[in-house]
PDB file of C-alpha atoms in Angstrom:
ATOM      1  CA  ASP A 109       0.000   0.000   0.000  1.00 57.00           C
ATOM      2  CA  THR A 110       1.500   3.337  -1.006  1.00 78.00           C
ATOM      3  CA  GLY A 111      -0.914   5.636   0.842  1.00 94.00           C
ATOM      4  CA  VAL A 112      -0.362   7.623   4.051  1.00 97.00           C
ATOM      5  CA  SER A 113       0.152   5.261   6.967  1.00 97.00           C
ATOM      6  CA  GLN A 114      -0.516   6.083  10.621  1.00 98.00           C
ATOM      7  CA  ASP A 115       0.327   4.138  13.736  1.00 97.00           C
ATOM      8  CA  PRO A 116      -1.223   3.222  16.074  1.00 98.00           C
ATOM      9  CA  ARG A 117      -4.793   3.282  14.776  1.00 97.00           C
ATOM     10  CA  HIS A 118      -6.157   3.362  18.309  1.00 97.00           C
ATOM     11  CA  LYS A 119      -4.586   4.404  21.599  1.00 98.00           C
ATOM     12  CA  ILE A 120      -6.212   4.340  25.026  1.00 98.00           C
ATOM     13  CA  THR A 121      -4.262   6.031  27.777  1.00 98.00           C
ATOM     14  CA  LYS A 122      -4.709   7.387  31.257  1.00 97.00           C
ATOM     15  CA  ARG A 123      -4.743  11.099  31.968  1.00 97.00           C
ATOM     16  CA  GLY A 124      -1.238  12.411  32.531  1.00 97.00           C
ATOM     17  CA  GLN A 125       0.536   9.884  30.313  1.00 98.00           C
ATOM     18  CA  ASN A 126       2.497  10.825  27.209  1.00 98.00           C
ATOM     19  CA  VAL A 127       1.507   9.475  23.796  1.00 98.00           C
ATOM     20  CA  THR A 128       3.242   9.492  20.430  1.00 98.00           C
ATOM     21  CA  PHE A 129       1.747   8.971  16.990  1.00 98.00           C
ATOM     22  CA  ARG A 130       3.690   8.160  13.863  1.00 98.00           C
ATOM     23  CA  CYS A 131       2.897   9.091  10.273  1.00 98.00           C
ATOM     24  CA  ASP A 132       4.538   7.740   7.133  1.00 97.00           C
ATOM     25  CA  PRO A 133       3.571   9.927   4.176  1.00 96.00           C
ATOM     26  CA  ILE A 134       3.387   8.946   0.528  1.00 95.00           C
ATOM     27  CA  SER A 135       7.052   8.462  -0.347  1.00 91.00           C
ATOM     28  CA  GLU A 136       7.497  11.237  -2.894  1.00 87.00           C
ATOM     29  CA  HIS A 137       5.494  13.812  -0.914  1.00 90.00           C
ATOM     30  CA  ASN A 138       7.591  16.469   0.773  1.00 89.00           C
ATOM     31  CA  ARG A 139       4.807  18.220   2.682  1.00 91.00           C
ATOM     32  CA  LEU A 140       3.295  16.604   5.744  1.00 93.00           C
ATOM     33  CA  TYR A 141       0.399  17.915   7.825  1.00 93.00           C
ATOM     34  CA  TRP A 142      -1.178  17.050  11.170  1.00 95.00           C
ATOM     35  CA  TYR A 143      -4.855  17.679  11.842  1.00 95.00           C
ATOM     36  CA  ARG A 144      -7.106  16.928  14.792  1.00 96.00           C
ATOM     37  CA  GLN A 145     -10.736  15.890  14.419  1.00 96.00           C
ATOM     38  CA  THR A 146     -13.261  15.701  17.238  1.00 95.00           C
ATOM     39  CA  LEU A 147     -16.699  14.124  17.020  1.00 92.00           C
ATOM     40  CA  GLY A 148     -19.073  16.043  14.787  1.00 91.00           C
ATOM     41  CA  GLN A 149     -16.414  18.453  13.578  1.00 93.00           C
ATOM     42  CA  GLY A 150     -14.229  18.816  10.553  1.00 94.00           C
ATOM     43  CA  PRO A 151     -10.478  18.377  10.744  1.00 94.00           C
ATOM     44  CA  GLU A 152      -8.626  21.191  12.511  1.00 92.00           C
ATOM     45  CA  PHE A 153      -5.136  22.129  11.317  1.00 91.00           C
ATOM     46  CA  LEU A 154      -2.306  21.709  13.829  1.00 92.00           C
ATOM     47  CA  THR A 155       1.037  21.960  12.046  1.00 92.00           C
ATOM     48  CA  TYR A 156       2.882  21.172   8.840  1.00 90.00           C
ATOM     49  CA  PHE A 157       6.338  20.358   7.512  1.00 91.00           C
ATOM     50  CA  GLN A 158       8.070  20.961   4.247  1.00 89.00           C
ATOM     51  CA  ASN A 159      10.736  18.292   4.169  1.00 90.00           C
ATOM     52  CA  GLU A 160      12.238  18.432   7.688  1.00 90.00           C
ATOM     53  CA  ALA A 161      11.350  22.083   8.327  1.00 90.00           C
ATOM     54  CA  GLN A 162       8.320  22.778  10.495  1.00 90.00           C
ATOM     55  CA  LEU A 163       6.850  25.820   8.749  1.00 84.00           C
ATOM     56  CA  GLU A 164       3.778  26.410  10.849  1.00 80.00           C
ATOM     57  CA  LYS A 165       3.279  25.424  14.451  1.00 78.00           C
ATOM     58  CA  SER A 166       1.310  28.275  15.946  1.00 76.00           C
ATOM     59  CA  ARG A 167      -1.882  26.214  15.689  1.00 77.00           C
ATOM     60  CA  LEU A 168      -0.601  23.468  17.967  1.00 81.00           C
ATOM     61  CA  LEU A 169      -3.118  23.394  20.759  1.00 80.00           C
ATOM     62  CA  SER A 170      -0.732  23.898  23.658  1.00 88.00           C
ATOM     63  CA  ASP A 171       2.906  23.478  24.583  1.00 91.00           C
ATOM     64  CA  ARG A 172       2.083  19.881  25.465  1.00 95.00           C
ATOM     65  CA  PHE A 173       1.879  19.167  21.734  1.00 95.00           C
ATOM     66  CA  SER A 174       4.988  18.811  19.623  1.00 95.00           C
ATOM     67  CA  ALA A 175       5.789  17.351  16.228  1.00 96.00           C
ATOM     68  CA  GLU A 176       8.974  16.321  14.496  1.00 95.00           C
ATOM     69  CA  ARG A 177      10.052  15.166  11.071  1.00 95.00           C
ATOM     70  CA  PRO A 178      13.761  14.611  11.607  1.00 90.00           C
ATOM     71  CA  LYS A 179      14.782  13.249   8.227  1.00 88.00           C
ATOM     72  CA  GLY A 180      12.050  14.678   6.096  1.00 85.00           C
ATOM     73  CA  SER A 181      10.290  11.346   5.781  1.00 91.00           C
ATOM     74  CA  PHE A 182       8.119  10.049   8.631  1.00 96.00           C
ATOM     75  CA  SER A 183       6.782  12.344  11.335  1.00 97.00           C
ATOM     76  CA  THR A 184       5.786  11.956  14.973  1.00 98.00           C
ATOM     77  CA  LEU A 185       3.230  13.886  16.981  1.00 97.00           C
ATOM     78  CA  GLU A 186       3.695  13.759  20.736  1.00 97.00           C
ATOM     79  CA  ILE A 187       1.219  14.832  23.384  1.00 97.00           C
ATOM     80  CA  GLN A 188       2.646  15.137  26.873  1.00 97.00           C
ATOM     81  CA  ARG A 189       0.622  14.917  30.086  1.00 97.00           C
ATOM     82  CA  THR A 190      -2.549  13.985  28.228  1.00 97.00           C
ATOM     83  CA  GLU A 191      -5.897  15.420  29.318  1.00 96.00           C
ATOM     84  CA  GLN A 192      -9.383  14.093  28.635  1.00 96.00           C
ATOM     85  CA  GLY A 193      -9.947  16.946  26.219  1.00 95.00           C
ATOM     86  CA  ASP A 194      -7.175  15.557  24.026  1.00 97.00           C
ATOM     87  CA  SER A 195      -9.411  12.631  23.070  1.00 97.00           C
ATOM     88  CA  ALA A 196      -9.840  12.922  19.315  1.00 97.00           C
ATOM     89  CA  MET A 197      -8.802  11.506  15.966  1.00 97.00           C
ATOM     90  CA  TYR A 198      -5.359  12.714  14.889  1.00 98.00           C
ATOM     91  CA  LEU A 199      -5.051  12.776  11.126  1.00 97.00           C
ATOM     92  CA  CYS A 200      -1.895  12.995   9.078  1.00 97.00           C
ATOM     93  CA  ALA A 201      -1.867  14.109   5.460  1.00 95.00           C
ATOM     94  CA  SER A 202       0.774  14.643   2.818  1.00 94.00           C
ATOM     95  CA  SER A 203       1.121  16.481  -0.468  1.00 91.00           C
ATOM     96  CA  LEU A 204       3.669  17.406  -3.088  1.00 85.00           C
ATOM     97  CA  LEU A 205       5.407  20.769  -3.025  1.00 73.00           C
ATOM     98  CA  GLY A 206       4.278  22.513  -6.153  1.00 68.00           C
ATOM     99  CA  ALA A 207       0.980  20.682  -6.261  1.00 62.00           C
ATOM    100  CA  ASN A 208      -2.120  22.750  -5.778  1.00 63.00           C
ATOM    101  CA  THR A 209      -2.175  23.424  -2.063  1.00 70.00           C
ATOM    102  CA  GLY A 210      -5.201  21.903  -0.428  1.00 81.00           C
ATOM    103  CA  GLU A 211      -5.067  18.661  -2.367  1.00 88.00           C
ATOM    104  CA  LEU A 212      -4.119  16.536   0.589  1.00 92.00           C
ATOM    105  CA  PHE A 213      -3.901  12.779   0.936  1.00 94.00           C
ATOM    106  CA  PHE A 214      -5.029  11.763   4.404  1.00 96.00           C
ATOM    107  CA  GLY A 215      -4.174   8.692   6.416  1.00 97.00           C
ATOM    108  CA  GLU A 216      -6.779   6.683   8.291  1.00 96.00           C
ATOM    109  CA  GLY A 217      -6.028   8.505  11.521  1.00 97.00           C
ATOM    110  CA  SER A 218      -4.972   7.620  15.040  1.00 98.00           C
ATOM    111  CA  ARG A 219      -7.835   7.666  17.513  1.00 97.00           C
ATOM    112  CA  LEU A 220      -6.854   8.730  21.024  1.00 98.00           C
ATOM    113  CA  THR A 221      -8.991   8.053  24.072  1.00 98.00           C
ATOM    114  CA  VAL A 222      -7.833   9.582  27.352  1.00 98.00           C
ATOM    115  CA  LEU A 223      -9.455   8.062  30.429  1.00 96.00           C
TER     116      LEU A 223
ATOM    117  CA  GLY B 142     -10.934  33.328  12.926  1.00 55.00           C
ATOM    118  CA  GLN B 143     -12.164  32.012   9.641  1.00 62.00           C
ATOM    119  CA  GLN B 144     -15.176  29.716   9.851  1.00 77.00           C
ATOM    120  CA  LEU B 145     -17.133  27.767   7.293  1.00 90.00           C
ATOM    121  CA  ASN B 146     -20.869  27.242   7.664  1.00 94.00           C
ATOM    122  CA  GLN B 147     -21.920  24.045   5.998  1.00 96.00           C
ATOM    123  CA  SER B 148     -25.523  22.998   5.442  1.00 96.00           C
ATOM    124  CA  PRO B 149     -27.479  20.935   5.826  1.00 97.00           C
ATOM    125  CA  GLN B 150     -25.985  19.184   8.811  1.00 96.00           C
ATOM    126  CA  SER B 151     -27.483  15.858   7.707  1.00 97.00           C
ATOM    127  CA  MET B 152     -29.599  14.445   4.898  1.00 96.00           C
ATOM    128  CA  PHE B 153     -31.664  11.275   4.596  1.00 96.00           C
ATOM    129  CA  ILE B 154     -32.538  10.524   0.989  1.00 95.00           C
ATOM    130  CA  GLN B 155     -33.807   7.726  -1.204  1.00 96.00           C
ATOM    131  CA  GLU B 156     -31.497   6.021  -3.645  1.00 97.00           C
ATOM    132  CA  GLY B 157     -31.732   7.757  -7.018  1.00 97.00           C
ATOM    133  CA  GLU B 158     -32.442  11.207  -5.629  1.00 97.00           C
ATOM    134  CA  ASP B 159     -30.232  14.201  -6.273  1.00 97.00           C
ATOM    135  CA  VAL B 160     -28.423  15.884  -3.373  1.00 96.00           C
ATOM    136  CA  SER B 161     -27.321  19.447  -2.880  1.00 97.00           C
ATOM    137  CA  MET B 162     -25.207  20.876  -0.068  1.00 97.00           C
ATOM    138  CA  ASN B 163     -23.430  24.169   0.366  1.00 96.00           C
ATOM    139  CA  CYS B 164     -20.811  26.016   2.305  1.00 97.00           C
ATOM    140  CA  THR B 165     -20.526  29.716   3.127  1.00 96.00           C
ATOM    141  CA  SER B 166     -17.897  31.848   4.773  1.00 93.00           C
ATOM    142  CA  SER B 167     -17.519  35.391   6.016  1.00 90.00           C
ATOM    143  CA  SER B 168     -14.008  35.400   4.519  1.00 88.00           C
ATOM    144  CA  ILE B 169     -12.894  34.967   0.933  1.00 89.00           C
ATOM    145  CA  PHE B 170     -10.912  31.944  -0.190  1.00 89.00           C
ATOM    146  CA  ASN B 171      -8.639  31.315  -3.148  1.00 88.00           C
ATOM    147  CA  THR B 172      -9.473  27.637  -3.320  1.00 91.00           C
ATOM    148  CA  TRP B 173     -12.507  25.575  -2.373  1.00 94.00           C
ATOM    149  CA  LEU B 174     -12.348  21.818  -1.974  1.00 95.00           C
ATOM    150  CA  TRP B 175     -14.817  19.064  -1.194  1.00 97.00           C
ATOM    151  CA  TYR B 176     -13.775  15.958   0.730  1.00 97.00           C
ATOM    152  CA  LYS B 177     -15.694  12.813   1.687  1.00 98.00           C
ATOM    153  CA  GLN B 178     -15.047  10.836   4.845  1.00 97.00           C
ATOM    154  CA  GLU B 179     -16.330   7.335   5.532  1.00 96.00           C
ATOM    155  CA  PRO B 180     -16.375   5.747   9.000  1.00 91.00           C
ATOM    156  CA  GLY B 181     -12.909   4.845  10.254  1.00 89.00           C
ATOM    157  CA  GLU B 182     -11.199   6.515   7.309  1.00 93.00           C
ATOM    158  CA  GLY B 183      -9.502   9.802   6.609  1.00 95.00           C
ATOM    159  CA  PRO B 184     -11.071  12.359   4.254  1.00 96.00           C
ATOM    160  CA  VAL B 185     -10.675  11.773   0.535  1.00 97.00           C
ATOM    161  CA  LEU B 186     -10.561  14.631  -1.963  1.00 95.00           C
ATOM    162  CA  LEU B 187     -13.509  14.714  -4.373  1.00 97.00           C
ATOM    163  CA  ILE B 188     -13.251  18.030  -6.194  1.00 96.00           C
ATOM    164  CA  ALA B 189     -10.984  21.092  -6.066  1.00 93.00           C
ATOM    165  CA  LEU B 190     -11.979  24.541  -7.382  1.00 94.00           C
ATOM    166  CA  TYR B 191      -9.461  27.290  -8.090  1.00 91.00           C
ATOM    167  CA  LYS B 192     -11.282  30.181  -9.757  1.00 92.00           C
ATOM    168  CA  ALA B 193     -14.334  32.193  -8.788  1.00 93.00           C
ATOM    169  CA  GLY B 194     -17.294  31.031 -10.843  1.00 94.00           C
ATOM    170  CA  GLU B 195     -15.633  27.744 -11.760  1.00 94.00           C
ATOM    171  CA  LEU B 196     -17.968  24.775 -12.217  1.00 96.00           C
ATOM    172  CA  THR B 197     -16.309  21.357 -12.092  1.00 96.00           C
ATOM    173  CA  SER B 198     -17.662  17.831 -12.393  1.00 96.00           C
ATOM    174  CA  ASN B 199     -16.314  14.492 -11.257  1.00 94.00           C
ATOM    175  CA  GLY B 200     -18.666  11.744 -12.401  1.00 96.00           C
ATOM    176  CA  ARG B 201     -22.009  12.287 -10.680  1.00 97.00           C
ATOM    177  CA  LEU B 202     -20.551  15.098  -8.568  1.00 97.00           C
ATOM    178  CA  THR B 203     -20.639  18.749  -9.567  1.00 98.00           C
ATOM    179  CA  ALA B 204     -19.244  21.626  -7.528  1.00 97.00           C
ATOM    180  CA  GLN B 205     -19.069  25.374  -8.030  1.00 97.00           C
ATOM    181  CA  PHE B 206     -16.833  28.110  -6.643  1.00 96.00           C
ATOM    182  CA  GLY B 207     -19.060  31.086  -5.839  1.00 95.00           C
ATOM    183  CA  ILE B 208     -18.412  34.378  -7.611  1.00 94.00           C
ATOM    184  CA  THR B 209     -18.002  36.221  -4.316  1.00 93.00           C
ATOM    185  CA  ARG B 210     -15.343  33.634  -3.316  1.00 92.00           C
ATOM    186  CA  LYS B 211     -17.257  33.185  -0.070  1.00 93.00           C
ATOM    187  CA  ASP B 212     -19.301  30.123  -0.949  1.00 95.00           C
ATOM    188  CA  SER B 213     -19.384  26.825  -2.771  1.00 97.00           C
ATOM    189  CA  PHE B 214     -21.916  24.093  -3.417  1.00 97.00           C
ATOM    190  CA  LEU B 215     -21.729  20.388  -4.159  1.00 98.00           C
ATOM    191  CA  ASN B 216     -24.374  18.437  -6.033  1.00 98.00           C
ATOM    192  CA  ILE B 217     -24.613  14.653  -6.287  1.00 98.00           C
ATOM    193  CA  SER B 218     -26.915  13.305  -8.964  1.00 97.00           C
ATOM    194  CA  ALA B 219     -28.720   9.960  -8.868  1.00 97.00           C
ATOM    195  CA  SER B 220     -27.412   8.971  -5.422  1.00 97.00           C
ATOM    196  CA  ILE B 221     -26.397   5.389  -4.706  1.00 96.00           C
ATOM    197  CA  PRO B 222     -25.832   3.613  -1.367  1.00 95.00           C
ATOM    198  CA  SER B 223     -22.045   4.012  -1.564  1.00 95.00           C
ATOM    199  CA  ASP B 224     -22.476   7.797  -1.482  1.00 97.00           C
ATOM    200  CA  VAL B 225     -23.089   7.439   2.257  1.00 97.00           C
ATOM    201  CA  GLY B 226     -20.576   9.368   4.328  1.00 97.00           C
ATOM    202  CA  ILE B 227     -19.740  12.813   5.626  1.00 98.00           C
ATOM    203  CA  TYR B 228     -19.005  15.500   3.060  1.00 98.00           C
ATOM    204  CA  PHE B 229     -16.722  18.343   4.106  1.00 97.00           C
ATOM    205  CA  CYS B 230     -16.117  21.588   2.350  1.00 96.00           C
ATOM    206  CA  ALA B 231     -12.716  23.154   2.878  1.00 95.00           C
ATOM    207  CA  GLY B 232     -11.407  26.591   2.053  1.00 92.00           C
ATOM    208  CA  LEU B 233      -7.859  27.701   1.508  1.00 86.00           C
ATOM    209  CA  TYR B 234      -6.429  31.187   1.587  1.00 73.00           C
ATOM    210  CA  HIS B 235      -2.936  31.299   0.139  1.00 65.00           C
ATOM    211  CA  SER B 236      -0.368  33.423   1.848  1.00 58.00           C
ATOM    212  CA  MET B 237       3.153  33.924   0.575  1.00 49.00           C
ATOM    213  CA  ASN B 238       5.669  32.840   3.173  1.00 45.00           C
ATOM    214  CA  TYR B 239       8.984  31.037   3.416  1.00 40.00           C
ATOM    215  CA  GLY B 240       9.642  31.691  -0.250  1.00 36.00           C
ATOM    216  CA  GLY B 241       6.561  29.951  -1.495  1.00 39.00           C
ATOM    217  CA  SER B 242       2.846  29.777  -1.122  1.00 42.00           C
ATOM    218  CA  GLN B 243       1.424  28.049   1.866  1.00 52.00           C
ATOM    219  CA  GLY B 244      -2.016  27.702   3.193  1.00 58.00           C
ATOM    220  CA  ASN B 245      -3.914  25.914   5.839  1.00 77.00           C
ATOM    221  CA  LEU B 246      -7.211  24.247   5.043  1.00 86.00           C
ATOM    222  CA  ILE B 247     -10.239  25.398   6.995  1.00 90.00           C
ATOM    223  CA  PHE B 248     -12.890  22.681   7.122  1.00 93.00           C
ATOM    224  CA  GLY B 249     -16.630  22.951   7.619  1.00 94.00           C
ATOM    225  CA  LYS B 250     -18.425  20.723  10.131  1.00 95.00           C
ATOM    226  CA  GLY B 251     -19.660  18.377   7.443  1.00 96.00           C
ATOM    227  CA  THR B 252     -22.910  17.154   5.927  1.00 97.00           C
ATOM    228  CA  LYS B 253     -23.777  13.595   6.882  1.00 97.00           C
ATOM    229  CA  LEU B 254     -25.473  11.805   3.989  1.00 97.00           C
ATOM    230  CA  SER B 255     -27.588   8.692   4.455  1.00 97.00           C
ATOM    231  CA  VAL B 256     -29.041   6.899   1.427  1.00 95.00           C
ATOM    232  CA  LYS B 257     -31.906   4.428   1.676  1.00 92.00           C
ATOM    233  CA  PRO B 258     -31.773   1.670  -0.932  1.00 89.00           C
TER     234      PRO B 258
END
C-alpha cells in the first residue's frame, strides 16, 4: 500500500501519560500535515512540515503538543501529560510541493482516548 | 478566525435522488475543496476549485466556486448507497511565506449523507 500510513490506529491512555503517533507519508510527498478531528467536527489544522522544516506550528493546541520530522520522511506527533480533552482523531496528510495546495492525501487517523 | 458554515448538517434521501449541499464563509478563499469521509477513514478529496465562478464535475458530482469567493456548493446526482458518508467543504487562503505559497485548510463541520436503498 502506497498511501499515508498512521500508527497506532487506536490508543487508550490514562490522563497524565504521554503518547506518540507516527505518520509515514506517501514516499514522494515532501509536505506533511497534522490535523485533529473531534466528534461532529471537521479536521482542525495543527502543524505542517516541508521536508524536515516545520513551517507552521502556531496552531498546535498547547505546549504539550509537539511534532517532528527529523529526516524529512516520517513524522511523529507527541502529546505530553494527556488530558481528557485531548481525546480525538489525529489525522496525518501529505502532499507534493508545487501541487495545488489543499489537495491533501489523508491517512486513516490515530484515535486517542484519554481516560 | 475564519469559519465555514456548511448545510445541511445531515440528509436522509432515497437512492436515485439528487443531493445538494453548500458552504458559506464570512471570509474569501482562493481555493474551495470538497472531501468525503467514511467511518474509520480519513477524508478523501472529491473536487478542487481554483477560480471564482468555476464549475467542475467528477462523475455524478458537480461543484461550483461562488463568484463572491465566499461560498461553494456540491451536487450529487442519482445517489447510490455508496455515497453514504460525511461530506466536508474546505477553504484555503494562500499566503506567501517562506519563499513559497502556503495555506492551511479550513474545514466545515460536514454534511452527513444517508441513502436508503
